[in-house]
C-alpha positions as a printed Julia matrix, in Angstrom:
284×3 Matrix{Float64}:
  27.95    0.44    5.19
  24.23    0.89    4.52
  23.15    3.33    1.84
  19.9     3.98    3.69
  19.48    4.49    7.41
  15.71    4.04    7.55
  13.28    2.41    5.1
   9.54    2.08    5.42
   7.38   -0.49    3.58
   3.63    0.12    3.68
   1.43   -2.81    2.68
  -1.93   -3.59    1.16
  -5.2    -3.52    3.07
  -8.06   -1.96    1.12
  -9.87    1.17    2.24
  -9.92   -0.04    5.85
  -6.18   -0.7     5.86
  -5.56    2.76    4.41
  -7.5     4.36    7.24
  -5.75    2.23    9.89
  -2.28    3.06    8.56
  -3.14    6.76    8.45
  -4.28    6.67   12.07
  -1.19    4.7    13.06
   1.13    7.14   11.28
  -0.65   10.12   12.8
  -0.41    8.64   16.27
   3.25    7.75   15.83
   3.99   11.33   14.77
   2.13   12.55   17.85
   4.34   10.26   19.96
   7.6    11.42   18.41
   8.11    8.9    15.6
   7.66   10.55   12.19
   7.51    7.85    9.52
   7.79   10.58    6.89
  11.47   10.92    7.84
  12.3     7.57    6.2
  15.09    7.65    3.62
  13.09    5.27    1.41
   9.35    4.61    1.34
   7.87    1.63   -0.53
   4.12    1.73   -1.05
   1.95   -1.17   -2.21
  -1.77   -0.84   -2.96
  -3.34    0.83    0.11
   0.19    1.51    1.3
   0.85    3.5    -1.89
  -1.71    6.07   -0.77
  -0.06    6.66    2.59
   3.42    6.42    1.05
   2.57    9.28   -1.32
   1.07   11.3     1.53
   4.07   10.84    3.83
   6.72   11.3     1.15
   5.18   14.62    0.11
   5.26   15.93    3.69
   1.56   15.85    4.48
  -0.2    15.21    7.79
  -1.74   11.7     7.99
  -4.59   13.32    9.93
  -6.08   14.53    6.66
  -7.32   10.94    6.24
  -9.15   10.87    9.58
 -12.32   10.87    7.48
 -12.69    9.59    3.91
 -11.64   12.06    1.23
 -13.76   12.22   -1.91
 -12.82   14.08   -5.07
 -15.07   16.51   -6.85
 -16.52   15.65  -10.23
 -16.43   12.25  -11.9
 -14.11   10.71   -9.32
 -16.67   11.27   -6.58
 -18.77    8.37   -7.78
 -18.1     5.03   -6.07
 -16.2     2.44   -8.1
 -18.3     0.05  -10.16
 -17.34   -3.35   -8.81
 -17.6    -6.22  -11.28
 -18.56   -8.96   -8.85
 -18.27  -11.82  -11.34
 -14.75  -10.84  -12.39
 -13.74  -10.22   -8.78
 -14.82  -13.75   -7.91
 -12.8   -15.09  -10.83
  -9.69  -13.27   -9.6
  -9.99  -14.7    -6.09
 -10.4   -18.19   -7.57
  -7.3   -17.75   -9.73
  -5.21  -16.36   -6.86
  -6.43  -19.08   -4.53
  -4.98  -21.66   -6.9
  -1.77  -19.76   -7.7
   0.75  -21.85   -5.77
   1.48  -24.3    -8.6
   2.2   -21.62  -11.23
   2.2   -18.09   -9.82
   3.36  -16.44  -13.07
   0.44  -17.91  -15.01
  -1.97  -16.91  -12.22
  -0.78  -13.31  -12.42
  -1.22  -13.31  -16.21
  -4.74  -14.7   -15.81
  -5.52  -12.07  -13.18
  -4.36   -9.46  -15.66
  -6.67  -10.77  -18.37
  -9.56  -10.67  -15.91
  -8.64   -7.13  -14.85
  -8.61   -5.94  -18.46
 -12.0    -7.55  -19.16
 -13.72   -6.3   -15.99
 -16.24   -3.47  -16.2
 -15.11   -1.18  -13.4
 -15.58    2.3   -14.81
 -13.19    4.78  -16.42
  -9.53    4.96  -15.5
  -9.61    8.71  -14.9
 -12.29    8.35  -12.24
  -9.97    6.09  -10.26
  -6.99    8.41  -10.8
  -9.13   11.28   -9.48
 -10.08    9.25   -6.4
  -6.45    8.45   -5.67
  -5.33   12.05   -6.31
  -7.85   13.22   -3.7
  -6.81   10.57   -1.16
  -3.05   10.91   -1.63
  -3.33   14.69   -1.79
  -0.54   15.05   -4.35
   0.1    14.8    -8.07
   3.81   15.64   -8.17
   6.54   13.21   -7.12
   8.7    14.38   -4.21
  12.45   14.77   -4.66
  13.2    11.71   -2.54
  13.2     7.93   -2.68
   9.59    6.83   -3.13
   8.77    3.51   -4.84
   5.21    2.57   -5.81
   4.6    -1.04   -6.83
   2.29   -2.28   -9.57
   1.93   -5.22  -11.94
   1.72   -5.2   -15.74
  -1.79   -6.44  -16.56
  -0.61   -7.75  -19.92
   2.39   -9.78  -18.8
   1.93  -10.31  -15.05
   5.39   -8.86  -14.49
   6.07   -6.59  -11.48
   6.64   -2.89  -12.07
   8.24   -0.39   -9.71
   7.16    3.19  -10.39
   9.15    6.21   -9.24
   9.61    9.84  -10.21
  11.56    8.78  -13.31
   8.65    6.7   -14.62
   7.07    9.51  -16.61
   3.68    9.36  -14.88
   2.03   11.63  -12.31
   2.19   10.36   -8.74
  -1.6    10.04   -8.67
  -1.5     7.69  -11.68
   1.14    5.53   -9.98
  -0.98    5.31   -6.83
  -4.05    4.52   -8.91
  -2.17    1.72  -10.68
  -0.91    0.25   -7.42
  -4.45    0.2    -5.97
  -6.19   -1.12   -9.12
  -7.35   -4.49   -7.8
  -8.94   -6.53  -10.6
 -12.71   -6.41  -10.56
 -12.81   -3.36   -8.27
 -10.79   -0.72  -10.15
  -9.63   -0.53  -13.78
  -5.99   -1.07  -14.73
  -4.24    2.27  -15.27
  -2.42    3.26  -18.46
   1.15    4.48  -18.0
   3.44    4.9   -21.02
   1.19    2.73  -23.15
   1.03   -0.2   -20.7
  -1.8    -0.95  -18.28
  -1.0    -1.69  -14.66
  -2.9    -3.27  -11.8
  -2.58   -3.72   -8.06
   0.96   -4.2    -6.75
  -0.21   -6.49   -3.95
  -1.04   -9.36   -6.31
   2.59  -10.46   -6.1
   3.43   -9.32   -2.55
   1.43   -7.58    0.16
   4.37   -5.38    1.2
   7.17   -5.75   -1.39
   9.56   -5.31    1.52
  12.39   -6.78   -0.51
  12.64   -3.47   -2.41
  14.13   -1.95    0.75
  17.42   -3.8     0.32
  20.33   -1.79    1.69
  18.5    -0.21    4.59
  19.98   -0.38    8.06
  16.56   -0.21    9.74
  13.42   -1.45    7.97
   9.92   -0.85    9.28
   7.14   -2.88    7.67
   3.5    -1.99    8.3
   1.22   -4.8     7.13
  -2.54   -4.27    7.56
  -3.3    -7.78    6.29
  -0.85   -9.66    8.49
  -3.7   -11.4    10.32
  -5.15  -12.8     7.09
  -2.27  -14.47    5.25
   0.73  -16.71    5.97
   3.98  -14.92    6.73
   6.39  -17.02    4.65
   6.64  -14.55    1.76
   7.29  -11.62    4.08
  10.0   -13.57    5.89
  11.72  -14.34    2.57
  11.53  -10.68    1.55
  12.94   -9.52    4.87
  15.82  -11.95    4.47
  16.46  -10.57    0.99
  16.38   -6.99    2.25
  19.06   -7.81    4.81
  18.33   -4.95    7.17
  20.26   -4.83   10.44
  17.06   -4.06   12.36
  13.53   -5.0    11.29
  10.34   -3.87   13.0
   7.01   -5.2    11.74
   3.74   -3.63   12.82
   0.44   -5.38   12.25
  -3.1    -4.75   13.47
  -3.67   -5.63   17.12
  -6.8    -7.47   18.24
  -8.79   -4.26   18.73
  -7.85   -3.05   15.25
  -8.83   -6.36   13.67
 -12.24   -6.05   15.36
 -12.6    -2.52   14.04
 -11.77   -3.67   10.5
 -14.75   -6.01   10.22
 -14.96   -8.67    7.51
 -14.71   -6.42    4.43
 -11.52   -4.39    3.95
 -13.26   -2.24    1.34
 -16.19   -1.24    3.55
 -16.06    2.56    3.61
 -18.38    2.67    6.65
 -15.58    1.26    8.83
 -13.08    3.93    7.74
 -13.33    6.1    10.84
 -13.32    3.2    13.37
 -10.24    1.79   11.61
  -8.49    5.18   11.68
  -9.21    5.53   15.4
  -7.97    1.99   16.03
  -4.68    2.86   14.33
  -4.42    6.06   16.3
  -4.96    4.12   19.54
  -2.51    1.35   18.62
   0.19    3.93   17.87
   1.02    4.47   21.54
   2.21    0.88   21.95
   3.75    0.81   18.47
   5.79    3.93   19.27
   7.38    2.18   22.24
   8.29   -0.73   19.96
   9.58    1.46   17.17
  11.17    4.49   18.79
  14.54    2.95   19.8
  15.29    1.6    16.33
  13.98    4.71   14.55
  15.97    7.14   16.67
  19.15    5.03   16.67
  19.07    4.75   12.87
  18.61    8.49   12.55
  21.83    9.06   14.46
  23.88    6.61   12.39
  26.62    8.03   10.2
């Protein structure tokens, strides 16, 4: 007996991946598949933004164009290019000792000059459109910048939803680690792009992975095995979406093309997803 009929894991993908997932979710809703109906939503990095939006009952269409906050959060992030390069070098050599690589990434994140935390929280509050946790199963992933240990944030974590989303999206060198209960947290994708293993116990698991075309699939396959869902559907960018993304997943100028690509891909994705989504909804 599964405790959850339907779980949704939304993965990392930068600003471009956020836009694509929003378009995909909006198109799926248009075609009769409402991802917001999931019994559990797991959000990682870019996926945390859409997870918060869906779990709080909002229309993904509000992200058809980039949303900017008023005030201090309206300024673009101050990317620390040198530290960002260091992080990519550390992560590129992480296979021999992943735990040490995550700790080193945390040290780099804490040393990077990427602007004030509250500016990033304000940006994420504007994008996610919510500050209060919903009364439902929503998990936002992050990583402790001091220890490199994973952290799963939920409504019992004692932090506003916007702070959890900001922590999950705080990639070292681009955004500052976010303080929650005296600890500082960084991007949840450093350990796993989707954290799909957190959906253990679901009968049907849908994984949306904007970066599937960029990285090997071994980790995802291990996480899916650990989750043990009866039915798994993975959705990744099609060729047209990958072209729309361009080479830089944080290029804000490709936001609207990426959103439209997701919206267009949704028609085919709905055909793939609808049988499992509707069958799971009718399961006792």
